[in-house]
Coordinates of C-alpha atoms in Angstrom, one line a residue:
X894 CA 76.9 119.5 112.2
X895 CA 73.5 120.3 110.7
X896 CA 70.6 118.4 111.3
X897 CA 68.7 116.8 108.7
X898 CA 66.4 118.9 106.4
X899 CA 63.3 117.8 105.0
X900 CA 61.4 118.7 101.7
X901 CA 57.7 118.5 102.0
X902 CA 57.7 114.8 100.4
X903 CA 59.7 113.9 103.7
X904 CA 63.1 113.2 101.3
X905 CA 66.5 114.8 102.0
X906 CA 66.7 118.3 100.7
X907 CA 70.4 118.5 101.2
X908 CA 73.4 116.5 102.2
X909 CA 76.2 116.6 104.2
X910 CA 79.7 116.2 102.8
X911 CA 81.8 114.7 105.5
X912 CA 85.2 115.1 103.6
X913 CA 88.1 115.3 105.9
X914 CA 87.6 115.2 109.1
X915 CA 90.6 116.4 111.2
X916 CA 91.9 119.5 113.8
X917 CA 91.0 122.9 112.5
X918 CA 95.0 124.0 111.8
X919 CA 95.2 120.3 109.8
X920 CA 92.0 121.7 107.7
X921 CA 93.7 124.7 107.5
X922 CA 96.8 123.6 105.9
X923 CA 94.6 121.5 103.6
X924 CA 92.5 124.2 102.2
X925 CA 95.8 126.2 101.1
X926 CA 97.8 123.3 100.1
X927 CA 94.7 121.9 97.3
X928 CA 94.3 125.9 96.9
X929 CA 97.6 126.1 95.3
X930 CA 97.4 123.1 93.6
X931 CA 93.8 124.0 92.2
X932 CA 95.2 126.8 91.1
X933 CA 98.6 125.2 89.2
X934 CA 96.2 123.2 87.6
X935 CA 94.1 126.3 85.8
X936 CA 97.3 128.3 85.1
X937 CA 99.2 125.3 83.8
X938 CA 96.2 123.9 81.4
X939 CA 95.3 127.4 80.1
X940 CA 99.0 127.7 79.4
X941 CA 98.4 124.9 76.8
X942 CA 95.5 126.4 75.7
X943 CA 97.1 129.6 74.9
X944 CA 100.1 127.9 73.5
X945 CA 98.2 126.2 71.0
X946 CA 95.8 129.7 70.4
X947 CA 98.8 131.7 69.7
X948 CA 101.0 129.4 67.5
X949 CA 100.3 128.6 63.9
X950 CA 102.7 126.0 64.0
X951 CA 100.2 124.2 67.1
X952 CA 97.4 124.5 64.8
X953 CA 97.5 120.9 63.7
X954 CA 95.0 117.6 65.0
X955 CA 97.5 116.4 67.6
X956 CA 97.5 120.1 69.4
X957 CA 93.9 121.0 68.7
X958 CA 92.8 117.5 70.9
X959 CA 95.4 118.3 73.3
X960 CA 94.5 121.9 74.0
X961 CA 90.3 120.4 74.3
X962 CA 92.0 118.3 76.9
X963 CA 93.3 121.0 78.8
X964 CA 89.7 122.6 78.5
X965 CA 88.5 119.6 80.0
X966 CA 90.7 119.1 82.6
X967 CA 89.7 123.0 84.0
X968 CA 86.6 122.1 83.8
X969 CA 86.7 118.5 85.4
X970 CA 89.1 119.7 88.5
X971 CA 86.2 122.8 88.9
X972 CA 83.4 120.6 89.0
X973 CA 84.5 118.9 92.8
X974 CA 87.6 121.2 94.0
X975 CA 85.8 124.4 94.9
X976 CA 82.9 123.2 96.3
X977 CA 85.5 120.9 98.5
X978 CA 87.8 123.9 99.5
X979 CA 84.3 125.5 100.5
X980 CA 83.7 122.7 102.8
X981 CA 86.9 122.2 104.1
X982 CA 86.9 125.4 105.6
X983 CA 83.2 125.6 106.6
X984 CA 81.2 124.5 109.8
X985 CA 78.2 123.2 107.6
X986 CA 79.5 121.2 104.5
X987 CA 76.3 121.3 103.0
X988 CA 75.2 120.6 99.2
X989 CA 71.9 120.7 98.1
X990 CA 69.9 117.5 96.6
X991 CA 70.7 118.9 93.1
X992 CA 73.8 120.2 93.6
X993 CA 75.3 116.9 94.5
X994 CA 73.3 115.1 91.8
X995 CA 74.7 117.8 88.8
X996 CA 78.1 117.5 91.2
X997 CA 78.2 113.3 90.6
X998 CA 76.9 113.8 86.5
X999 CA 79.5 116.5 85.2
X1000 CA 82.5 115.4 87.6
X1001 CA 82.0 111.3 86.0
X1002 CA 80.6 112.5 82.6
X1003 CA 83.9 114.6 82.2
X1004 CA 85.8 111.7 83.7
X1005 CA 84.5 109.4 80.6
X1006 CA 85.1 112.5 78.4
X1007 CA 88.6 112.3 79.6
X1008 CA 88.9 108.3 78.8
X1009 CA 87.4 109.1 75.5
X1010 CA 89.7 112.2 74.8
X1011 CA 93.0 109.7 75.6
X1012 CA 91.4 107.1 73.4
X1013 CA 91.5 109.7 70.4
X1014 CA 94.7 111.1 70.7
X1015 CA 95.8 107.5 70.5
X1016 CA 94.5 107.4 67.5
X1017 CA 96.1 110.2 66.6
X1018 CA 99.5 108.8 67.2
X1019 CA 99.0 106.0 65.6
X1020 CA 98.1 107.9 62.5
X1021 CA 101.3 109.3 62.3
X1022 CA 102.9 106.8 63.4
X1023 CA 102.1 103.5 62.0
X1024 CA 100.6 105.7 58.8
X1025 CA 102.6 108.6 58.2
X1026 CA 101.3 109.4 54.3
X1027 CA 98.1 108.5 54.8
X1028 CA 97.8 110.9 58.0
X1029 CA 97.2 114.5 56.4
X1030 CA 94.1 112.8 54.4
X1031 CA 93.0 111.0 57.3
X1032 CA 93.3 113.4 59.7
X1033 CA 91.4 116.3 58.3
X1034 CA 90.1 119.5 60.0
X1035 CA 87.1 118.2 60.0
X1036 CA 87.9 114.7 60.9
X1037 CA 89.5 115.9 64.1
X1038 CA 86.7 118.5 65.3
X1039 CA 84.4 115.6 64.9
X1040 CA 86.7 113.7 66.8
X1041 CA 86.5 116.1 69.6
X1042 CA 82.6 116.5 69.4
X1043 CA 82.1 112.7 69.8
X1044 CA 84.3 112.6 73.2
X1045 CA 82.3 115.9 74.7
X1046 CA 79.5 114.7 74.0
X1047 CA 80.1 111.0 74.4
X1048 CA 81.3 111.5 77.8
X1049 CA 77.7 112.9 78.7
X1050 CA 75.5 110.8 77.3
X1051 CA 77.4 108.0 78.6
X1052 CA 76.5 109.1 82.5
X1053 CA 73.0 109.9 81.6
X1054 CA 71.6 106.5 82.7
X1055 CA 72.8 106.3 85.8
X1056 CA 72.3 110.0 86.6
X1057 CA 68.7 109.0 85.5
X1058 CA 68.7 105.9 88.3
X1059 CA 70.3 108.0 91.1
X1060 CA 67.4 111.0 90.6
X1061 CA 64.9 108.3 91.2
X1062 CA 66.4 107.0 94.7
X1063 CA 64.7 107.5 97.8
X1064 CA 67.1 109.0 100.1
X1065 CA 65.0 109.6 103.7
X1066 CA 67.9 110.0 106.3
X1067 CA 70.6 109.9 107.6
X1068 CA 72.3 112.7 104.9
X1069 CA 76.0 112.6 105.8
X1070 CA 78.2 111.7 102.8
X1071 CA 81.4 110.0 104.1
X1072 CA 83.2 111.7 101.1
X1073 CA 84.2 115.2 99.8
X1074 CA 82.2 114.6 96.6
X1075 CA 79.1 113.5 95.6
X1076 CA 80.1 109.9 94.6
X1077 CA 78.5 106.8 93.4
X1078 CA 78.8 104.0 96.7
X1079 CA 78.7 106.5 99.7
X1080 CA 75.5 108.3 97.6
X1081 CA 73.6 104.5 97.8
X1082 CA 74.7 103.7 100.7
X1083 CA 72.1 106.1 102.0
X1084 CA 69.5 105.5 100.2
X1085 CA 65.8 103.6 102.5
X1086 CA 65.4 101.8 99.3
X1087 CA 67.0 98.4 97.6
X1088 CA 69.6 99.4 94.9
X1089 CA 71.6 96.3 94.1
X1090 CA 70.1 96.5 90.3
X1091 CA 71.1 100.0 90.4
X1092 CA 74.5 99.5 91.5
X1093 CA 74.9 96.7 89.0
X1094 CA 73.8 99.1 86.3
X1095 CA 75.8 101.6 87.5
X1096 CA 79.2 99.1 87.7
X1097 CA 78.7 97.7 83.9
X1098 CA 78.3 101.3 82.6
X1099 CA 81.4 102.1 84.0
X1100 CA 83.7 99.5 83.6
X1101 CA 82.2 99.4 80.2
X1102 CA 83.8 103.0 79.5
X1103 CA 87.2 102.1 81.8
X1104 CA 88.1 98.8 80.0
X1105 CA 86.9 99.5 76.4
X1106 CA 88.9 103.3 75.9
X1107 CA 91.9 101.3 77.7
X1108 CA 91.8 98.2 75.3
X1109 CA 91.4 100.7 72.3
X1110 CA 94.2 102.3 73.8
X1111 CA 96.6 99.1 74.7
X1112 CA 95.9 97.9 71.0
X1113 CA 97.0 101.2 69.5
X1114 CA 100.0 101.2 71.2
X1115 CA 100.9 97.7 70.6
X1116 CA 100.8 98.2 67.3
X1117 CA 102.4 101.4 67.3
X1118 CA 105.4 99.8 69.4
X1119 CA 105.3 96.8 66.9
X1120 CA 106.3 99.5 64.0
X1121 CA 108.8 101.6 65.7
X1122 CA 110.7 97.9 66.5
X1123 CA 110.8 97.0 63.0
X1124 CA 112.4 101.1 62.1
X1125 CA 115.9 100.9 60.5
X1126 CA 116.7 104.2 61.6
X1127 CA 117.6 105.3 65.4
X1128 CA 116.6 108.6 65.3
X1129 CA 113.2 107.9 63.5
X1130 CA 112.8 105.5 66.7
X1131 CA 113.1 108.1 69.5
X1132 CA 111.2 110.7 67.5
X1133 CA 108.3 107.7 67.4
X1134 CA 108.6 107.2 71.1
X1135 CA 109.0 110.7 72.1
X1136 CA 105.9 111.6 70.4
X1137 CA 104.1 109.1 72.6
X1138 CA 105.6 109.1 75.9
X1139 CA 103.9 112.5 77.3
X1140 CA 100.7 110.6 76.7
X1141 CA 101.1 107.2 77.8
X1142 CA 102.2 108.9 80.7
X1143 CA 98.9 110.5 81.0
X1144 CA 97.2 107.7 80.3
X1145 CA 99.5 105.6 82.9
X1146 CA 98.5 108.1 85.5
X1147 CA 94.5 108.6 84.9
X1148 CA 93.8 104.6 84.3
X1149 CA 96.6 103.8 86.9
X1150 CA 94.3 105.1 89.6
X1151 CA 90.6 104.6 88.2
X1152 CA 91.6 100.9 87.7
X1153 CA 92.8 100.9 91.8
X1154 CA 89.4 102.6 92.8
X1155 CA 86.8 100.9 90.4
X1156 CA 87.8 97.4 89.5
X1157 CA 90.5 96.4 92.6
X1158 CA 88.1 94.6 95.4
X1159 CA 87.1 95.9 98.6
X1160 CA 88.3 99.4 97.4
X1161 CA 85.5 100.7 97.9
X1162 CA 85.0 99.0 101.3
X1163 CA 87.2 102.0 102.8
X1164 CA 86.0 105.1 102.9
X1165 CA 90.0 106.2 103.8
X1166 CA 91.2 104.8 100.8
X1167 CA 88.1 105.8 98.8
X1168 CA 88.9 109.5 99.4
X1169 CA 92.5 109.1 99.2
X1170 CA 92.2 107.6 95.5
X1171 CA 89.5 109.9 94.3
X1172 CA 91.1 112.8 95.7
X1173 CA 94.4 111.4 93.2
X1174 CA 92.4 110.8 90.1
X1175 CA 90.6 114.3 90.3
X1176 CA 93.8 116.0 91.1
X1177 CA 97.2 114.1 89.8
X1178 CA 96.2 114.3 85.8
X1179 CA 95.4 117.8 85.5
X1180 CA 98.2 118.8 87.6
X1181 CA 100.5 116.6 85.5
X1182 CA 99.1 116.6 82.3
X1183 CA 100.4 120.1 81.5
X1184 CA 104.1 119.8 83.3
X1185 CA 104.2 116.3 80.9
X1186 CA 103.3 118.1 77.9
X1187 CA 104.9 121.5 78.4
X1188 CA 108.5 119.9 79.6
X1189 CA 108.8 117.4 76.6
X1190 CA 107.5 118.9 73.5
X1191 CA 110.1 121.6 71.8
X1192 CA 107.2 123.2 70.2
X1193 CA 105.1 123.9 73.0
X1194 CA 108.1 125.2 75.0
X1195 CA 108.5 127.7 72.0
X1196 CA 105.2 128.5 72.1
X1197 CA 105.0 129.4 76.1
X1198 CA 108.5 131.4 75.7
X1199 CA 107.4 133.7 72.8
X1200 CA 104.1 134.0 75.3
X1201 CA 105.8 134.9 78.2
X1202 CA 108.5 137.3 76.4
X1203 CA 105.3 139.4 75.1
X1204 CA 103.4 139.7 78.4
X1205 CA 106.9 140.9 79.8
X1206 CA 107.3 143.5 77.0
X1207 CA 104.0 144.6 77.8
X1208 CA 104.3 144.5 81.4
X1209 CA 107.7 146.1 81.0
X1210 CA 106.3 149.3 78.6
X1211 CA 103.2 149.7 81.2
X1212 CA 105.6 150.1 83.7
X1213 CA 107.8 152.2 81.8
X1214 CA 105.1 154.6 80.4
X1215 CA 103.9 155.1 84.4
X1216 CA 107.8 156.1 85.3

């Protein structure tokens, strides 16, 4: 393992991301395995993507925030999982001061992007759900790329306090992060200063974000449910609830694990369990989210086969014209 570096102040210049510590053939298996997944994850969001790209019929405001999603989730699952296969398979594990302070701001800024981005297309649902006729004047073009402004950039501006309170703690030595990510309690934990006000900050901001995109959602939903129970007819019902279901089951994953690592007590205590959780939260909804959506929406399905039957024309007349 590396010894500490100094800048010229005498503050760490770099840290060292402890990750998982285990037999090489163990780290081995683990760098392929989060390999293939990383790369499920890209293929199956940009699937999405190019679903919604290529069919007119996906160009509506329930599509256009789900393909931004997808977008997201690339770009959330890129901002930790390379720099962690990197480690896994090097001797040094090494992130520079800035690195891991941009790594902690876009990983958690795209994480309250993502809360923000389920809190909208809840919105969305209930729009045509609880208010069908009104939902074409509502939910305007411009509405709905407003919409998707406010959770980019609200999901950024959000983390920019604490970013702000993290880039003015004193870190002196030791450097070793017992995580793979730059995250919030292991970060502290190393810091030659008192930062109980900091951590406090840092708690409300985010339970602020957790508990107030969850409520909005819980209350959309409730009163979603409470209008599909009062439909007279059946099939209206399960068209109402199948609309829903591929994202409450997002949302059942994402908040299902943020609420076990940020608001159950002593979570944090574990560094095991820290990882374990973290490492379920940045993985399990982008690797879902598109198997969710692609296997329970007919019109996305349509859209991926008429995708896949023109890349295998093409691949079948390149072929052909080489014969």
């Amino acid at each position: 393992m590396r010894t500490l570096e100094s800048n010229t102040s005498g503050s760490v210049s770099e840290f060292i991301l402890l990750g998982f510590p285990c037999r090489r053939d163990i780290q081995i298996f683990l760098f392929v395995l989060f390999s293939i997944i990383y790369f499920l994850i890209l293929m199956g969001n940009a699937s999405i993507i190019c679903a919604v790209w290529s069919s007119r019929k996906l160009h509506t405001p329930m599509y256009i925030l789900l393909a931004n999603f997808s977008f997201l989730e690339i770009c959330y699952v890129s901002s930790d999982v390379p720099k962690m296969l990197a480690n896994i398979i090097s001797q040094t594990k090494s992130i520079s001061y800035a690195g891991c302070l941009l790594q902690f701001y876009f990983f958690f800024s795209m994480c309250a992007a993502e809360g923000l981005f389920l809190s909208v297309m809840s919105f969305d649902r209930f729009l045509a759900v609880c208010r069908p006729l009104h939902y074409p004047i509502i939910m305007t073009r411009r509405l709905c790329v407003l919409l998707v402004v406010f959770c980019w950039a609200g999901g950024f501006l959000w983390l920019l306090t604490p970013f702000i309170l993290i880039s003015q703690v004193p870190f002196c030595g030791p450097n070793t992060v017992d995580h793979f990510l730059c995250d919030l309690a292991p970060l502290l934990a190393l810091s030659c200063a008192p930062v109980s006000g900091i951590r406090l900050v840092c708690g409300i901001v985010s339970s602020l974000i957790i508990f107030l995109t969850l409520l909005y959602i819980l209350g959309t939903y409730f009163c979603v449910l409470t209008v599909v129970l009062q439909m007279s007819s059946g099939s209206g019902r399960q068209k109402a609830f199948s609309t829903c279901a591929s994202h409450l089951a997002v949302v059942s994953l994402f908040y299902g694990s943020v609420m076990v690592m940020y608001v159950s007590p002593g979570s944090g205590e574990y560094p095991g369990i820290q990882k374990f959780v973290t490492l379920f939260y940045a993985l399990a909804t982008p690797f879902f989210n598109p198997l969710i959506y692609n296997f329970r929406n007919k019109d996305m399905e349509e859209a991926l086969k008429k995708i896949l039957s023109v890349l295998l024309k093409e691949i079948f007349k390149g072929s052909k014209s080489h014969i």
